[in-house]
Amino acid sequence: MRPLPSSPAEELALLERELIWLDTRRAQLLRRRAWLKAALRAQPAQGWQPPHGAPGGWAHAPAARPAPAVPPGSATGGPGAQHVLLILGGLLLAVAAIAFTLFSWGELGIAGRSVVLAGVTAGALGVPVLLLRRGLGATAESVGAVALLLTVLDAYALHAAVLPEADGAGYAAFASGVLAAGWTAYGVGVGRLRLPLPAAVVAGQLPLVLGAWAAGGSALVIGWALLATAAGSVVVAMRVPGLAVRATAWSGAGATWAGGLLIGLGESVSASGPLDAAGPGALLLGAAAVALTAVWRAPREMAVTGGVVAGLAAVAGVGGVLRTEVPWSWAVVVYLVCGAALAPVARIAVVPRAVRGGVLGAAAGVTGVAVLAVLPSAAAGLLGPAAVLTGVWGGAREVAAGAGAWPDALSVPVVLLVAAVLLGAVYASLVQEGREPTGWTAAAGAGAVGLVSAAVPVLLVTADVAYAAALAVDLLLVAGLLGAAVAGRRVPEAAKVTALWCAVAVAAHAGLLALAAEPATYAVFGLLLVLFAATAARSGEVVARSLTLVLSVVCALVVASAAGASLELGAPRTAVLVLAVPAVVVVLGLWVRTPAVVVPLEAGAGFGALVALGLAVTDVAYLSLVLALCGVLAAATAVRPERRPGAGYLAAGLFALATWVRLVSAGVTHPEAYTLPVSVIACAVGLLRRRTDPEASSWAAYGPGLGVTLGPSLPALWSDPHWQRPLLLGAAALAVTVTGAVLRLQAPLLLGGGTLALVALHELAPHVAQVFDALPRWSVPALAGLLLLALGATYEQRLRDARRLREHLGRMR
């Protein structure tokens, strides 16, 4: 070990020696690299010998300056330059051969042509052998490529000069076969050339197809020729060594197999009977067999893909024969059943696991496509009863008839039920194998539940089931789905969520059907109310409990609305009856006090209040009454401390709005006579509250009192042509604003300021309109642009002013 330096001077000297040693070592390595490059360049022509003047090993490498690296493109050349030269030379020879064949061939006689053909072709084929013996592999490849091209030109010249009467397609089939055989023999004989064997594989793709075409074969014959060619290419790809040969064979097999498959599909779809479809079906099954053979021992990804395409081809072949015996609307069912027949493949242990997965994927794909194909018709069947909304209680039979656009819509629920059975079987099989009900397993179970939930209502509508029976089955299905949604751990979470939303959809379907008849409306919505309420009581999930509680309130609202229609009360009077439902909900909320229950109940009560307001909007008197009753319900809700701020403000606003509406309905033109006393009393009460509770908000103390008068006075202002009301209202608003600013009260400041701004706008509006009429039209956008520029230039300052104003208002009470 080297001793550690004891001083900076010694450490510096040590570093200097280390750097000198590294420079020397680098020079040796660079010289060695230059020598190895020179040895590699001299190797093909002379065998391996050390170049003249070069060191023979590591020990002899001098410690001199490193040899300069050879720059790319220098005179010494390299493999890249060599390949470019050889490619250009081969191309020039090919161009010369083509020119000779096209322009100079006719000047020679038969003997001359024969001599030229034999000599040139033999020479071109023999030169690569000599070049390979001398170690010139790249040159041999280039000359070999030219030789292969010459054989093609020889074949063309032979047909043009000697056999002009021969059929073009037949001669091309014969020539391609001869070329494939000749190139194969040449490639095997020479051995070291890389191009002849892949070229032979390419030429081998043509003889059968061109021969079938030349013989006038039908589309099926050409398809079988393509399939046989693909099978031969698969054998070559699996048996013959060499990456280039195998890649070419796989490419050719894929192209010819796809061509045969497309021909089979086209013929199968256009077949009009079982005998016509048998031939294409056999072709498709053959394509499936070729695909399975190709991927039997392939890597996983390729095996799965091959299993998928083989399964789809088999389904298309068998289904194409069977579907000719059924109407077009049932063809989807036939293909779906054929896809289901692929499922037993998963139990065959001889089949590789990846291939089995691909076949099962094909079955799943067929099932998915079948469901998507009938989905529009299924949606039409589910939404068909919505036509009852145009005439409630208009009759049952019109609502229950027809389901979709298909000629025979009964096939739609059959497809859904078959797909549900398949998914259920998959789920049961996976669970039996010990899989956890998560991921794909849970998705299969949830999909089965959803498909059954969609199939049953569609089946009831399309099968012309009796109206009462259809309603009963729908209600039983809703009960079963809600039971599954709250079944606890026995049902997977995904299936429970699916069952819940499917129950909502089926309940909507049953409700729409029930609206066709008066007794059915009461019976169905009453039972739905009970079912949803029972589910909410049993459920431990927040989403399920909240949803079912809201739906319970909705069902109660429908029953109340139906009662008003039965009693012929009219919409305004029915609104008062409908408010009984929110009243009951508010009482329940006061009794329960559980947030997870109270929040959805309050949401349902709010929806009921909106429904009541919508029913009463055509009668101003009843609208005022409904607003007042809603205010009472809001005040009752404000009894709970956690709801007091929001519900209290809402109650005050509803009471004030009810007062204004009542004044309008009574035809009062001077509402201040009624509102001003109330405002004085309310503001006095607010003043007393502020004295006893200084922390009370000005909105709670003075907001209701000020709003009672200022609110109705503003609409009356815009319809009053006299000057007294604007003057008095403006003065009152100014006083309220100044009071709020002096006493730092937020409510008087904002309410008074807003009212004062509206009064000013009312007074200035005619003059502003006259000014705009007098100004040219271009001045308005010009002023707007100047305003925007000013705001943009002082944006930061305006932002700070806005923040300061917000903080100032926030500090007010």
mmCIF file of C-alpha atoms in Angstrom, residues 377-598:
data_model
loop_
_atom_site.group_PDB
_atom_site.id
_atom_site.type_symbol
_atom_site.label_atom_id
_atom_site.label_comp_id
_atom_site.label_asym_id
_atom_site.label_seq_id
_atom_site.Cartn_x
_atom_site.Cartn_y
_atom_site.Cartn_z
ATOM 1 C CA SER A 377 -83.050 -2.017 -29.270
ATOM 2 C CA ALA A 378 -82.824 -2.855 -25.565
ATOM 3 C CA ALA A 379 -82.639 0.843 -24.719
ATOM 4 C CA ALA A 380 -85.682 1.484 -26.895
ATOM 5 C CA GLY A 381 -87.551 -1.243 -25.009
ATOM 6 C CA LEU A 382 -86.605 0.172 -21.624
ATOM 7 C CA LEU A 383 -87.513 3.734 -22.612
ATOM 8 C CA GLY A 384 -90.653 2.772 -24.529
ATOM 9 C CA PRO A 385 -92.993 3.347 -21.567
ATOM 10 C CA ALA A 386 -91.808 6.970 -21.425
ATOM 11 C CA ALA A 387 -94.490 7.667 -24.023
ATOM 12 C CA VAL A 388 -96.975 7.630 -21.139
ATOM 13 C CA LEU A 389 -95.692 11.045 -20.055
ATOM 14 C CA THR A 390 -97.627 12.607 -22.937
ATOM 15 C CA GLY A 391 -100.898 11.201 -21.551
ATOM 16 C CA VAL A 392 -100.837 9.986 -17.945
ATOM 17 C CA TRP A 393 -103.525 7.407 -17.100
ATOM 18 C CA GLY A 394 -104.303 7.089 -20.793
ATOM 19 C CA GLY A 395 -104.319 3.273 -20.995
ATOM 20 C CA ALA A 396 -102.082 0.318 -20.341
ATOM 21 C CA ARG A 397 -101.893 -1.571 -23.581
ATOM 22 C CA GLU A 398 -100.447 1.302 -25.588
ATOM 23 C CA VAL A 399 -97.563 1.632 -23.169
ATOM 24 C CA ALA A 400 -96.699 -2.075 -22.991
ATOM 25 C CA ALA A 401 -96.560 -2.634 -26.747
ATOM 26 C CA GLY A 402 -93.404 -2.720 -28.874
ATOM 27 C CA ALA A 403 -89.777 -2.494 -27.856
ATOM 28 C CA GLY A 404 -87.487 -1.492 -30.673
ATOM 29 C CA ALA A 405 -86.582 -1.197 -34.290
ATOM 30 C CA TRP A 406 -85.711 -4.874 -34.915
ATOM 31 C CA PRO A 407 -88.180 -7.000 -36.927
ATOM 32 C CA ASP A 408 -88.308 -9.592 -34.143
ATOM 33 C CA ALA A 409 -87.391 -7.756 -30.955
ATOM 34 C CA LEU A 410 -87.847 -10.916 -28.849
ATOM 35 C CA SER A 411 -84.296 -11.860 -29.799
ATOM 36 C CA VAL A 412 -83.001 -8.838 -27.846
ATOM 37 C CA PRO A 413 -83.792 -10.154 -24.337
ATOM 38 C CA VAL A 414 -82.647 -13.626 -25.408
ATOM 39 C CA VAL A 415 -79.204 -12.243 -26.277
ATOM 40 C CA LEU A 416 -79.040 -10.393 -22.967
ATOM 41 C CA LEU A 417 -80.068 -13.462 -20.976
ATOM 42 C CA VAL A 418 -77.592 -15.758 -22.757
ATOM 43 C CA ALA A 419 -74.792 -13.263 -22.157
ATOM 44 C CA ALA A 420 -75.829 -13.016 -18.497
ATOM 45 C CA VAL A 421 -75.720 -16.810 -18.131
ATOM 46 C CA LEU A 422 -72.242 -16.892 -19.661
ATOM 47 C CA LEU A 423 -70.932 -14.199 -17.352
ATOM 48 C CA GLY A 424 -72.525 -15.907 -14.376
ATOM 49 C CA ALA A 425 -70.858 -19.172 -15.334
ATOM 50 C CA VAL A 426 -67.506 -17.417 -15.633
ATOM 51 C CA TYR A 427 -67.989 -15.842 -12.211
ATOM 52 C CA ALA A 428 -68.953 -19.154 -10.606
ATOM 53 C CA SER A 429 -65.988 -20.908 -12.228
ATOM 54 C CA LEU A 430 -63.513 -18.299 -11.026
ATOM 55 C CA VAL A 431 -64.890 -18.349 -7.508
ATOM 56 C CA GLN A 432 -64.752 -22.150 -7.487
ATOM 57 C CA GLU A 433 -61.078 -21.936 -8.418
ATOM 58 C CA GLY A 434 -60.477 -19.866 -5.313
ATOM 59 C CA ARG A 435 -60.297 -16.436 -6.927
ATOM 60 C CA GLU A 436 -61.157 -13.438 -4.799
ATOM 61 C CA PRO A 437 -64.307 -11.593 -5.956
ATOM 62 C CA THR A 438 -62.303 -8.603 -7.174
ATOM 63 C CA GLY A 439 -61.010 -7.380 -10.516
ATOM 64 C CA TRP A 440 -62.234 -9.370 -13.499
ATOM 65 C CA THR A 441 -64.100 -11.795 -11.254
ATOM 66 C CA ALA A 442 -66.165 -8.997 -9.730
ATOM 67 C CA ALA A 443 -66.680 -7.467 -13.178
ATOM 68 C CA ALA A 444 -68.127 -10.761 -14.458
ATOM 69 C CA GLY A 445 -70.567 -10.969 -11.556
ATOM 70 C CA ALA A 446 -71.598 -7.332 -11.904
ATOM 71 C CA GLY A 447 -72.053 -7.726 -15.659
ATOM 72 C CA ALA A 448 -74.328 -10.733 -15.130
ATOM 73 C CA VAL A 449 -76.483 -8.753 -12.704
ATOM 74 C CA GLY A 450 -76.732 -5.809 -15.088
ATOM 75 C CA LEU A 451 -77.655 -7.927 -18.099
ATOM 76 C CA VAL A 452 -80.389 -9.795 -16.229
ATOM 77 C CA SER A 453 -81.770 -6.490 -14.935
ATOM 78 C CA ALA A 454 -81.960 -5.168 -18.495
ATOM 79 C CA ALA A 455 -83.231 -8.390 -20.062
ATOM 80 C CA VAL A 456 -86.264 -8.937 -17.814
ATOM 81 C CA PRO A 457 -88.041 -5.588 -18.455
ATOM 82 C CA VAL A 458 -87.297 -5.806 -22.178
ATOM 83 C CA LEU A 459 -88.665 -9.363 -22.250
ATOM 84 C CA LEU A 460 -91.844 -8.247 -20.504
ATOM 85 C CA VAL A 461 -92.444 -5.544 -23.075
ATOM 86 C CA THR A 462 -91.496 -7.539 -26.179
ATOM 87 C CA ALA A 463 -93.280 -10.769 -25.192
ATOM 88 C CA ASP A 464 -96.661 -8.995 -24.869
ATOM 89 C CA VAL A 465 -96.998 -9.991 -21.213
ATOM 90 C CA ALA A 466 -100.174 -8.918 -19.421
ATOM 91 C CA TYR A 467 -99.982 -5.445 -17.917
ATOM 92 C CA ALA A 468 -100.510 -6.523 -14.314
ATOM 93 C CA ALA A 469 -98.050 -9.402 -14.676
ATOM 94 C CA ALA A 470 -95.411 -7.071 -16.130
ATOM 95 C CA LEU A 471 -95.771 -4.692 -13.188
ATOM 96 C CA ALA A 472 -95.603 -7.562 -10.693
ATOM 97 C CA VAL A 473 -92.436 -9.008 -12.247
ATOM 98 C CA ASP A 474 -90.802 -5.585 -12.334
ATOM 99 C CA LEU A 475 -91.558 -5.040 -8.641
ATOM 100 C CA LEU A 476 -90.242 -8.487 -7.733
ATOM 101 C CA LEU A 477 -87.060 -7.757 -9.676
ATOM 102 C CA VAL A 478 -86.643 -4.422 -7.873
ATOM 103 C CA ALA A 479 -87.094 -6.161 -4.525
ATOM 104 C CA GLY A 480 -84.507 -8.801 -5.429
ATOM 105 C CA LEU A 481 -81.977 -6.241 -6.625
ATOM 106 C CA LEU A 482 -82.419 -4.088 -3.521
ATOM 107 C CA GLY A 483 -81.988 -7.190 -1.375
ATOM 108 C CA ALA A 484 -78.741 -7.984 -3.189
ATOM 109 C CA ALA A 485 -77.587 -4.390 -2.725
ATOM 110 C CA VAL A 486 -77.806 -4.712 1.073
ATOM 111 C CA ALA A 487 -76.810 -8.394 1.319
ATOM 112 C CA GLY A 488 -73.655 -7.724 3.301
ATOM 113 C CA ARG A 489 -70.462 -9.638 2.635
ATOM 114 C CA ARG A 490 -72.202 -12.471 0.809
ATOM 115 C CA VAL A 491 -72.299 -10.384 -2.376
ATOM 116 C CA PRO A 492 -69.183 -8.684 -3.853
ATOM 117 C CA GLU A 493 -69.048 -4.913 -3.638
ATOM 118 C CA ALA A 494 -69.148 -4.437 -7.415
ATOM 119 C CA ALA A 495 -72.254 -6.611 -7.716
ATOM 120 C CA LYS A 496 -73.935 -4.688 -4.862
ATOM 121 C CA VAL A 497 -73.328 -1.331 -6.516
ATOM 122 C CA THR A 498 -74.551 -2.677 -9.865
ATOM 123 C CA ALA A 499 -77.641 -4.168 -8.232
ATOM 124 C CA LEU A 500 -78.468 -0.838 -6.568
ATOM 125 C CA TRP A 501 -78.339 1.200 -9.772
ATOM 126 C CA CYS A 502 -80.107 -1.521 -11.748
ATOM 127 C CA ALA A 503 -82.860 -1.475 -9.122
ATOM 128 C CA VAL A 504 -83.230 2.266 -9.703
ATOM 129 C CA ALA A 505 -83.466 1.738 -13.482
ATOM 130 C CA VAL A 506 -86.027 -1.086 -13.204
ATOM 131 C CA ALA A 507 -88.013 0.971 -10.693
ATOM 132 C CA ALA A 508 -88.119 3.832 -13.207
ATOM 133 C CA HIS A 509 -89.352 1.393 -15.865
ATOM 134 C CA ALA A 510 -92.050 0.063 -13.518
ATOM 135 C CA GLY A 511 -93.034 3.597 -12.542
ATOM 136 C CA LEU A 512 -93.451 4.672 -16.150
ATOM 137 C CA LEU A 513 -95.575 1.602 -16.829
ATOM 138 C CA ALA A 514 -97.661 2.337 -13.734
ATOM 139 C CA LEU A 515 -98.462 5.873 -14.891
ATOM 140 C CA ALA A 516 -100.620 4.363 -17.624
ATOM 141 C CA ALA A 517 -103.373 3.467 -15.128
ATOM 142 C CA GLU A 518 -104.606 5.226 -11.986
ATOM 143 C CA PRO A 519 -104.809 2.195 -9.637
ATOM 144 C CA ALA A 520 -101.412 0.958 -10.828
ATOM 145 C CA THR A 521 -99.859 4.344 -9.993
ATOM 146 C CA TYR A 522 -100.891 4.138 -6.343
ATOM 147 C CA ALA A 523 -99.992 0.463 -5.994
ATOM 148 C CA VAL A 524 -96.592 0.571 -7.714
ATOM 149 C CA PHE A 525 -95.317 3.813 -6.206
ATOM 150 C CA GLY A 526 -96.604 2.839 -2.777
ATOM 151 C CA LEU A 527 -94.722 -0.461 -2.932
ATOM 152 C CA LEU A 528 -91.617 1.281 -4.263
ATOM 153 C CA LEU A 529 -91.818 3.704 -1.351
ATOM 154 C CA VAL A 530 -91.879 0.809 1.089
ATOM 155 C CA LEU A 531 -89.034 -1.024 -0.688
ATOM 156 C CA PHE A 532 -86.752 2.003 -0.821
ATOM 157 C CA ALA A 533 -87.480 2.937 2.790
ATOM 158 C CA ALA A 534 -86.781 -0.619 3.977
ATOM 159 C CA THR A 535 -83.537 -0.678 1.994
ATOM 160 C CA ALA A 536 -82.463 2.631 3.547
ATOM 161 C CA ALA A 537 -83.163 1.231 7.007
ATOM 162 C CA ARG A 538 -81.084 -1.915 6.356
ATOM 163 C CA SER A 539 -78.212 -0.420 4.367
ATOM 164 C CA GLY A 540 -74.929 0.434 5.994
ATOM 165 C CA GLU A 541 -73.459 2.164 2.940
ATOM 166 C CA VAL A 542 -73.732 5.933 2.773
ATOM 167 C CA VAL A 543 -74.417 6.068 -0.973
ATOM 168 C CA ALA A 544 -77.060 3.329 -0.903
ATOM 169 C CA ARG A 545 -78.818 4.846 2.126
ATOM 170 C CA SER A 546 -78.810 8.370 0.711
ATOM 171 C CA LEU A 547 -80.043 7.277 -2.721
ATOM 172 C CA THR A 548 -82.865 5.121 -1.397
ATOM 173 C CA LEU A 549 -83.989 7.829 1.042
ATOM 174 C CA VAL A 550 -84.218 10.393 -1.746
ATOM 175 C CA LEU A 551 -86.083 7.920 -3.956
ATOM 176 C CA SER A 552 -88.485 7.206 -1.096
ATOM 177 C CA VAL A 553 -89.328 10.895 -0.931
ATOM 178 C CA VAL A 554 -89.752 11.016 -4.733
ATOM 179 C CA CYS A 555 -92.192 8.087 -4.633
ATOM 180 C CA ALA A 556 -94.162 9.831 -1.883
ATOM 181 C CA LEU A 557 -94.298 12.996 -4.007
ATOM 182 C CA VAL A 558 -95.689 10.999 -6.934
ATOM 183 C CA VAL A 559 -98.386 9.495 -4.680
ATOM 184 C CA ALA A 560 -99.317 12.938 -3.350
ATOM 185 C CA SER A 561 -99.467 14.392 -6.871
ATOM 186 C CA ALA A 562 -101.607 11.463 -7.996
ATOM 187 C CA ALA A 563 -103.961 12.081 -5.056
ATOM 188 C CA GLY A 564 -104.402 15.675 -6.161
ATOM 189 C CA ALA A 565 -105.122 14.533 -9.711
ATOM 190 C CA SER A 566 -107.644 11.952 -8.484
ATOM 191 C CA LEU A 567 -109.446 14.582 -6.381
ATOM 192 C CA GLU A 568 -109.386 16.974 -9.383
ATOM 193 C CA LEU A 569 -107.879 19.728 -7.260
ATOM 194 C CA GLY A 570 -105.910 21.308 -10.051
ATOM 195 C CA ALA A 571 -102.206 22.043 -10.029
ATOM 196 C CA PRO A 572 -102.194 25.015 -7.572
ATOM 197 C CA ARG A 573 -104.238 23.174 -4.932
ATOM 198 C CA THR A 574 -102.265 19.994 -5.499
ATOM 199 C CA ALA A 575 -99.139 21.971 -4.615
ATOM 200 C CA VAL A 576 -100.446 22.436 -1.078
ATOM 201 C CA LEU A 577 -101.097 18.688 -0.840
ATOM 202 C CA VAL A 578 -97.628 17.909 -2.170
ATOM 203 C CA LEU A 579 -96.103 20.040 0.583
ATOM 204 C CA ALA A 580 -97.319 17.466 3.074
ATOM 205 C CA VAL A 581 -94.436 15.219 2.005
ATOM 206 C CA PRO A 582 -91.678 17.771 2.817
ATOM 207 C CA ALA A 583 -93.482 18.495 6.080
ATOM 208 C CA VAL A 584 -93.323 14.831 7.106
ATOM 209 C CA VAL A 585 -89.661 14.695 6.038
ATOM 210 C CA VAL A 586 -88.808 17.768 8.148
ATOM 211 C CA VAL A 587 -90.482 16.195 11.176
ATOM 212 C CA LEU A 588 -88.500 12.990 10.618
ATOM 213 C CA GLY A 589 -85.320 15.038 10.378
ATOM 214 C CA LEU A 590 -86.094 16.678 13.737
ATOM 215 C CA TRP A 591 -86.698 13.267 15.251
ATOM 216 C CA VAL A 592 -83.756 11.325 13.776
ATOM 217 C CA ARG A 593 -80.953 13.931 14.059
ATOM 218 C CA THR A 594 -78.451 11.563 12.321
ATOM 219 C CA PRO A 595 -76.476 13.493 9.652
ATOM 220 C CA ALA A 596 -76.186 10.484 7.301
ATOM 221 C CA VAL A 597 -80.008 10.260 7.286
ATOM 222 C CA VAL A 598 -80.971 13.909 7.656
#
